[in-house]
Coordinates of C-alpha atoms and ligand atoms in Angstrom, one line a residue:
M7 CA 0.1 -55.4 2.6
E8 CA -3.3 -53.9 1.5
K9 CA -4.2 -56.1 -1.7
E10 CA -7.1 -55.3 -4.5
S11 CA -8.6 -57.2 -6.9
S12 CA -10.3 -55.8 -10.0
A13 CA -11.8 -57.6 -13.1
G14 CA -12.7 -56.5 -15.9
A15 CA -13.0 -55.9 -20.0
V16 CA -11.8 -56.2 -23.3
I17 CA -14.6 -54.7 -25.0
F18 CA -14.9 -54.4 -28.9
R19 CA -17.6 -54.3 -31.7
N20 CA -17.7 -55.0 -35.5
A21 CA -15.7 -58.1 -35.6
Q22 CA -14.9 -59.5 -39.0
K23 CA -17.5 -62.8 -37.4
S24 CA -19.6 -61.5 -34.2
A25 CA -20.6 -64.3 -31.7
I26 CA -24.2 -61.4 -31.3
F27 CA -24.6 -61.6 -35.1
G28 CA -23.6 -65.0 -35.6
T29 CA -22.3 -65.4 -39.9
N30 CA -25.4 -63.1 -40.7
Y31 CA -23.2 -60.1 -39.4
V32 CA -23.0 -57.6 -42.1
G33 CA -20.2 -54.9 -40.7
N34 CA -17.3 -53.2 -41.8
N35 CA -14.8 -55.6 -41.2
K36 CA -12.7 -53.4 -38.6
T37 CA -12.8 -54.2 -35.0
Q38 CA -12.9 -51.7 -32.2
Y39 CA -12.0 -51.7 -28.9
L40 CA -13.0 -49.9 -26.1
L41 CA -10.8 -47.7 -23.6
L42 CA -12.1 -45.5 -20.9
R43 CA -9.8 -42.1 -19.9
Y44 CA -9.6 -42.4 -15.8
E45 CA -9.7 -39.5 -13.7
A46 CA -6.2 -40.0 -12.8
G47 CA -5.4 -39.7 -16.5
H48 CA -4.4 -43.1 -18.1
W49 CA -6.2 -45.1 -20.4
D50 CA -7.4 -48.2 -20.1
F51 CA -10.3 -51.0 -19.9
S52 CA -13.2 -50.8 -18.1
K53 CA -12.7 -52.7 -15.0
G54 CA -14.1 -52.2 -11.0
N55 CA -13.5 -54.1 -8.4
I56 CA -14.8 -57.5 -7.2
E57 CA -16.8 -57.9 -4.5
K58 CA -17.2 -60.3 -1.1
N59 CA -18.9 -63.5 -3.0
E60 CA -19.2 -61.8 -6.5
K61 CA -18.5 -63.9 -9.5
E62 CA -16.1 -62.2 -11.3
E63 CA -18.3 -62.5 -14.7
D64 CA -20.8 -60.2 -12.3
T65 CA -18.1 -57.6 -11.6
I66 CA -17.6 -57.3 -15.2
K67 CA -21.0 -56.7 -16.7
R68 CA -22.5 -54.6 -13.3
E69 CA -19.1 -53.0 -13.6
V70 CA -19.6 -52.3 -17.6
K71 CA -23.3 -51.3 -17.3
E72 CA -22.3 -48.2 -14.3
E73 CA -19.3 -47.2 -16.0
T74 CA -20.3 -47.1 -20.1
G75 CA -23.9 -47.7 -20.0
L76 CA -23.6 -51.1 -21.9
E77 CA -25.9 -53.9 -20.6
D78 CA -25.6 -56.0 -24.0
I79 CA -22.1 -57.7 -23.6
K80 CA -21.4 -61.4 -24.5
M81 CA -18.6 -62.7 -23.4
I82 CA -15.9 -64.6 -25.1
N83 CA -15.4 -68.1 -24.0
G84 CA -11.8 -69.3 -23.3
F85 CA -10.0 -66.1 -23.1
K86 CA -8.7 -65.2 -19.5
E87 CA -6.0 -63.1 -18.3
K88 CA -4.4 -61.6 -15.6
I89 CA -2.3 -58.7 -14.6
N90 CA -0.7 -57.4 -11.6
Y91 CA 0.3 -53.8 -10.6
F92 CA 1.1 -51.8 -7.2
Y93 CA -0.2 -48.6 -6.8
K94 CA 0.2 -46.2 -3.7
L95 CA -3.2 -44.7 -2.0
N96 CA -3.2 -42.1 0.8
G97 CA 0.6 -43.2 1.2
R98 CA 0.0 -47.1 1.4
L99 CA 1.4 -49.6 -0.7
I100 CA -1.9 -51.2 -2.7
S101 CA -1.2 -54.4 -4.3
K102 CA -3.7 -55.0 -7.1
E103 CA -4.9 -57.6 -9.2
V104 CA -7.2 -57.5 -12.5
V105 CA -8.2 -60.3 -14.3
F106 CA -10.0 -59.4 -18.1
Y107 CA -12.5 -61.7 -20.2
L108 CA -13.0 -60.8 -23.4
A109 CA -16.3 -59.0 -24.4
E110 CA -19.2 -58.2 -27.6
T111 CA -21.1 -55.4 -27.8
K112 CA -23.1 -54.2 -30.6
K113 CA -24.1 -50.6 -28.8
A114 CA -21.4 -48.1 -30.1
K115 CA -23.3 -45.0 -27.9
I116 CA -21.4 -44.5 -24.2
K117 CA -22.6 -43.1 -21.3
L118 CA -19.6 -42.1 -19.0
S119 CA -19.8 -42.5 -14.8
F120 CA -18.5 -39.6 -13.4
E121 CA -15.4 -41.8 -12.9
H122 CA -14.3 -41.3 -16.0
I123 CA -13.4 -38.2 -18.4
G124 CA -12.8 -39.9 -21.9
Y125 CA -13.5 -42.9 -24.0
K126 CA -12.6 -43.7 -27.9
W127 CA -13.7 -46.5 -29.9
L128 CA -10.3 -47.1 -31.4
P129 CA -9.3 -50.4 -33.5
F130 CA -6.1 -51.8 -32.6
E131 CA -2.9 -50.4 -33.2
E132 CA -3.9 -47.3 -32.0
A133 CA -6.2 -48.9 -28.9
L134 CA -2.2 -50.1 -28.6
E135 CA -0.7 -46.8 -28.6
K136 CA -3.3 -45.0 -26.6
L137 CA -3.7 -47.3 -23.9
T138 CA -1.0 -45.9 -20.6
F139 CA 0.4 -49.1 -19.6
K140 CA 2.4 -51.5 -20.8
N141 CA 0.6 -54.8 -19.5
S142 CA -2.7 -53.2 -20.3
K143 CA -1.0 -53.3 -23.9
D144 CA 0.0 -57.0 -23.4
I145 CA -3.6 -57.6 -22.6
L146 CA -4.5 -56.0 -26.1
K147 CA -2.6 -57.9 -28.0
K148 CA -3.6 -60.8 -26.3
A149 CA -7.3 -60.3 -27.3
D150 CA -6.8 -58.8 -30.7
N151 CA -5.0 -62.3 -31.6
F152 CA -7.0 -64.2 -30.0
L153 CA -10.1 -62.7 -32.0
K154 CA -8.0 -63.7 -35.3
K155 CA -7.0 -66.8 -34.0
N156 CA -10.7 -68.2 -32.9
L157 CA -13.0 -66.4 -35.3
S158 CA -14.6 -69.5 -36.2
L159 CA -15.6 -69.8 -33.1
L160 CA -17.5 -66.9 -32.4
Ligands
ATP235 P1 -11.3 -50.1 -11.0 O1 -11.2 -49.5 -12.1 O2 -9.8 -51.4 -10.1 O3 -12.0 -49.7 -9.2 P2 -9.5 -47.7 -9.9 O4 -10.1 -46.0 -11.0 O5 -9.7 -47.5 -8.3 O6 -9.8 -49.0 -10.2 P3 -6.7 -47.7 -10.8 O7 -7.3 -48.0 -12.3 O8 -6.2 -49.6 -10.4 O9 -7.9 -47.2 -10.4 O10 -5.7 -46.6 -11.3 C1 -4.9 -47.2 -9.9 C2 -4.0 -46.7 -9.8 O11 -3.0 -47.4 -10.3 C3 -3.2 -45.4 -10.1 O12 -2.4 -44.4 -10.0 C4 -2.5 -45.9 -12.1 O13 -2.2 -44.9 -12.4 C5 -2.7 -46.8 -11.5 N1 -2.4 -48.3 -11.8 C6 -3.7 -47.7 -12.8 N2 -3.5 -49.4 -13.7 C7 -2.7 -50.0 -13.9 C8 -1.9 -50.7 -14.7 N3 -2.4 -51.7 -15.7 N4 -0.1 -51.1 -14.4 C9 0.1 -50.0 -13.2 N5 0.0 -49.0 -12.9 C10 -1.7 -49.2 -12.9

């Protein structure tokens, strides 16, 4: 069976305490997560295929830049979660693995590529509702918990 590997990021902004701004950050204390609407109709995080010999973090920086225009994302140490699913492409069954990191941006402005048909910045509960697949919802829950538990590490 064909296999595919992608890497992506749960991107957030406006954390109570920011990895980018340190303790001086004065925000509205409302963390928001970035979701993209794929052409196929589903809502998910920014992600893309890992190219040969490419490091996961480099895939993520490349794909996030292509798909959202964001160039300032900062990876948060200690978060890495994988999901697996199968899908059919032209009658062929493909087994796919996606690894997700957690990343912060200070920018809100998104510039979509042709690959996506919409985006939303949403607080946790609304993002959870909007995400199409359960495995991605589980990733968001883990990411939100991670941020709550590890704010002191940021
Ligand atoms: P990538 O962003 O990695 O380049 P892509 O845009 O080519 O990916 P996917 O987002 O993986 O493609 O979508 C391919 C198919 O898999 C779609 O039919 C979609 O419905 C399905 N799919 C996408 N994400 C999931 C998921 N988390 N769980 C189950 N099925 C999914």
